[in-house]
XYZ file of C-alpha atoms in Angstrom:
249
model
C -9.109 114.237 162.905
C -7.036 113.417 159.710
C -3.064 114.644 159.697
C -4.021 117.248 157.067
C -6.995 118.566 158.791
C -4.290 119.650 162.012
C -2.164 120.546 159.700
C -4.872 123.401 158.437
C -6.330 124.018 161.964
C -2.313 124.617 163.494
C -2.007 126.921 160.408
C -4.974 129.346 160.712
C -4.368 129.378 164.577
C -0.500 130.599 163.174
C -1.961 133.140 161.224
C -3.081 135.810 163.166
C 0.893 136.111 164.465
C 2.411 135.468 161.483
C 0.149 138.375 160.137
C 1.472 140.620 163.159
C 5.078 139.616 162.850
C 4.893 140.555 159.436
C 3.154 143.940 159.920
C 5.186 144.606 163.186
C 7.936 147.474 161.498
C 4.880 149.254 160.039
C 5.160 150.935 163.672
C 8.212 152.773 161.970
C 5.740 154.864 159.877
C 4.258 157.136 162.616
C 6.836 159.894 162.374
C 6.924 161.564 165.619
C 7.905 158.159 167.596
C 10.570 156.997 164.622
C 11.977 160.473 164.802
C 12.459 159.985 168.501
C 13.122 156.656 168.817
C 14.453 155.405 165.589
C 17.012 158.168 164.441
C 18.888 155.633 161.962
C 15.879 154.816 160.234
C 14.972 158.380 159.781
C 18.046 159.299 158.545
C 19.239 161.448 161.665
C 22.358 163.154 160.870
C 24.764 165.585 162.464
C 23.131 169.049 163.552
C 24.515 171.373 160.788
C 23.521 169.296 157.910
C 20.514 168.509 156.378
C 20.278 165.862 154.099
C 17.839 166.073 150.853
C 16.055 163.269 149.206
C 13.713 162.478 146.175
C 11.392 159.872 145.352
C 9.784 158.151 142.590
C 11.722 159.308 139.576
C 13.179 159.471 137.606
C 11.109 161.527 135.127
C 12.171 162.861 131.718
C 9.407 165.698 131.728
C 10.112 167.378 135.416
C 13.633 165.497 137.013
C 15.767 167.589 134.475
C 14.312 170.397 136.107
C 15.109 169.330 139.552
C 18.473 168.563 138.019
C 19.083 172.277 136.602
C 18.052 173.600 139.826
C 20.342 171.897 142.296
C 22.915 172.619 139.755
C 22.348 176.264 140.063
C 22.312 176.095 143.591
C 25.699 174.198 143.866
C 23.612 170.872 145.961
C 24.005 167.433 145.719
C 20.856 165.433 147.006
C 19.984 161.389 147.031
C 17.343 159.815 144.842
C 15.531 156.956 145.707
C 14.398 155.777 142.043
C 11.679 153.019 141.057
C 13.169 150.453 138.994
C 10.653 150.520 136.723
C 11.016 153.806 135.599
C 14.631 153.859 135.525
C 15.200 151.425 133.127
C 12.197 153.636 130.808
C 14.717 156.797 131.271
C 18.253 155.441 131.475
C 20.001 158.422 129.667
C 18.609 160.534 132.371
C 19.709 157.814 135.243
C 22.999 158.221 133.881
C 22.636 162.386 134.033
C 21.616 161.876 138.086
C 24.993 160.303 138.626
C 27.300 162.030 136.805
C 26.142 165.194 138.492
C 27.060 164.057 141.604
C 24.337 162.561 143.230
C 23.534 160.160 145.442
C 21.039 157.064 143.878
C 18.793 154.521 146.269
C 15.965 152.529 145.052
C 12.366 153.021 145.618
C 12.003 148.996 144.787
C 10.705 148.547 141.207
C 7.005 149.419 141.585
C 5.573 151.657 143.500
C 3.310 149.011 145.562
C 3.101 148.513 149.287
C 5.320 146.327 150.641
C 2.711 144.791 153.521
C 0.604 143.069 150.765
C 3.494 141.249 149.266
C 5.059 138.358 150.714
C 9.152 137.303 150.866
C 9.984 135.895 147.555
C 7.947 138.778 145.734
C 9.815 141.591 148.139
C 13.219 139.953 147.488
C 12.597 140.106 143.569
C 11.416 143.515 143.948
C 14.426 144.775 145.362
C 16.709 142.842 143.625
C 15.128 143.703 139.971
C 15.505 146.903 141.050
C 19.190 147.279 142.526
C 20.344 145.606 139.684
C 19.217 147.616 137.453
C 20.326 150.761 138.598
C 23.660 149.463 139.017
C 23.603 148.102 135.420
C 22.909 151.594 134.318
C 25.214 153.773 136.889
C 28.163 150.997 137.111
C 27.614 150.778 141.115
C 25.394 149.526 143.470
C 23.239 151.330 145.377
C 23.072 150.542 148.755
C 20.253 152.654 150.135
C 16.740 151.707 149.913
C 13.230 153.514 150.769
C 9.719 151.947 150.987
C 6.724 152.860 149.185
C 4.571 155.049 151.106
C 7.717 154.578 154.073
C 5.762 151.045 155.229
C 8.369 148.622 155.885
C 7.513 144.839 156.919
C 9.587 142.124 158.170
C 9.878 140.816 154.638
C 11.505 143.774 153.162
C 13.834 144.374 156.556
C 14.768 140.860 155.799
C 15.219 141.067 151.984
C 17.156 144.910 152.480
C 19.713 142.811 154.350
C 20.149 140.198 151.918
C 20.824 142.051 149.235
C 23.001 144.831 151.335
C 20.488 147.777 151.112
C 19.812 149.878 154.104
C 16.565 151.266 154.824
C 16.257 155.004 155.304
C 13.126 157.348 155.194
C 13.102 160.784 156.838
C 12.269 163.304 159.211
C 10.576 166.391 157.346
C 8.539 165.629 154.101
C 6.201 168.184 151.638
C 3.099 166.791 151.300
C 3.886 167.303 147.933
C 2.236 164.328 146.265
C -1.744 166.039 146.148
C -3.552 168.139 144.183
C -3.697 170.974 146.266
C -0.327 171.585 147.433
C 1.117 174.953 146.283
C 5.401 175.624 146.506
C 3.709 177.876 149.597
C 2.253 174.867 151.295
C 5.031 172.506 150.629
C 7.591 174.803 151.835
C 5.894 175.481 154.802
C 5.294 172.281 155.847
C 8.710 171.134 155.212
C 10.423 173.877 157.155
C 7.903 173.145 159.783
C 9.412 169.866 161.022
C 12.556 170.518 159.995
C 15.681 170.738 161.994
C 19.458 170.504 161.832
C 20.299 166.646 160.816
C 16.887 166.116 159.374
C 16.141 164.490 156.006
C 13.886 165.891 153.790
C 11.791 164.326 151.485
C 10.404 166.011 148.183
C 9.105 164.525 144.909
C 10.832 164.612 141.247
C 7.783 163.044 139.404
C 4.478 162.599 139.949
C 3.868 158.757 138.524
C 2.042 157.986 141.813
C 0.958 161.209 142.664
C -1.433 164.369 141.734
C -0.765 164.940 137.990
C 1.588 167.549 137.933
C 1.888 167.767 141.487
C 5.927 167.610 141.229
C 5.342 171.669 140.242
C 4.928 172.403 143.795
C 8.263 170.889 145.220
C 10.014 172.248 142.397
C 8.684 175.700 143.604
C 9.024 175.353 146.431
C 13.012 174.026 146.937
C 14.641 177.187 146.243
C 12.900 178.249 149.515
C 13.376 175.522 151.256
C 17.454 175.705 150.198
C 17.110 179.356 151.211
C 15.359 178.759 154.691
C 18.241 176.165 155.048
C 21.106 178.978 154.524
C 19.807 181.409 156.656
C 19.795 178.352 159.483
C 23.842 177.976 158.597
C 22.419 174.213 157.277
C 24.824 172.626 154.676
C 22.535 170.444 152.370
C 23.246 167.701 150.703
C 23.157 163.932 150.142
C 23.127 161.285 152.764
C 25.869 160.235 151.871
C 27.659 163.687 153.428
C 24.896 163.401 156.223
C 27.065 161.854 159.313
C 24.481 159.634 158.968
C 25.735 155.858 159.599
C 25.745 155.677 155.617
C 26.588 151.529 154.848
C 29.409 152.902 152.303
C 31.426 154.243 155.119
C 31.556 151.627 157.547
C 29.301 148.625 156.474
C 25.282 147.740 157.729
């Protein structure tokens, strides 16, 4: 047998555990065991706080109205934005920030994460930390997965580049056709305890067309639902959380 010929047989015999050890964190996306066992991760906080988070803006049609809301309601909440779509809207980037809000990155497409290898998720990230911090004048330093699948790759590249994986406890279900501000309140509420994070969508670029209309209806419940608990909400950065800008990763 020629040198190269071992060379191919030792790699495909590699394969099946280099496929595994790259897959291996997607265990983190089963809720009920990273809730339990994984309370960093899911963004655990202290018991009278709850911390609120959006994903895949930002949008100029429907984030301004997320914007006027939680400016009515006197909250500050974290928004994991696509890179992508930030540097399309970066007046209303800008807007996020100045109001007081907290700003991750959702990398810079909305793709998953277990199809791409390391250089691709590095650049990903990167492209897309950059340019929020190009826009805002700081880096971010929290980062979310699309679809909340993490690989090794990405855990790898979210340490190189200082970024901190977080995803959440309590989400809407907000991203489909048929979810009503009913649905998506009820759902949320019915996970949801004190030091959750909740996880609502500001645009619907990867989701139902127009499907953002139901978290939007449904938040002023949710915030209300919150109160009557004696929950403070806000971002995750005012979470207790082990946020990476009050003590490092």
């Amino acid at each position: 047998m020629t040198a190269a010929r071992l060379l191919r047989t030792a790699a495909l015999a590699a394969l099946p555990a280099l496929v595994t050890a790259h897959a291996a964190p997607v265990v983190s996306t089963f809720g009920p065991l990273r809730n339990r066992c994984m309370p960093r991760l899911s963004g655990r906080g202290r018991p009278g706080h709850v911390a609120l988070t959006f994903d895949d803006g930002p949008d100029p049609l429907s984030t301004p109205l997320f914007l006027r809301l939680l400016a009515e309601r006197q909250v500050r909440a974290t928004f994991f934005l696509l890179g992508r779509e930030a540097r399309r809207s970066p007046g209303l980037v800008r807007e996020i920030a100045a109001a007081g809000h907290e700003i991750g990155i959702h990398g810079w497409l909305h793709r998953p994460l277990l199809l791409r290898g390391p250089r691709a998720t590095y650049d990903d990230f990167a492209r897309a930390r950059d340019t929020v911090a190009d826009l805002t004048g700081r880096r971010p330093s929290l980062f979310r997965p699309p679809y909340g699948v993490m690989s090794t790759a990405a855990h790898l590249a979210a340490r190189r580049l200082g970024l901190t994986p977080v995803l959440w406890t309590s989400w809407g279900e907000d991203w489909t056709a048929r979810a009503t501000a009913g649905s998506v309140h009820r759902t949320v509420v019915s996970d949801l305890d004190g030091g959750g994070t909740i996880l609502l969508h500001d645009s619907d670029c990867t989701s139902a067309p127009g499907a953002w209309r139901s978290a939007l209806g449904a938040l002023p419940r949710i915030l209300d639902t919150c109160e009557q608990e004696g929950w403070e909400v806000g971002r995750l950065r005012d979470h207790g959380w082990a946020h990476p800008d009050a003590g490092g990763h």
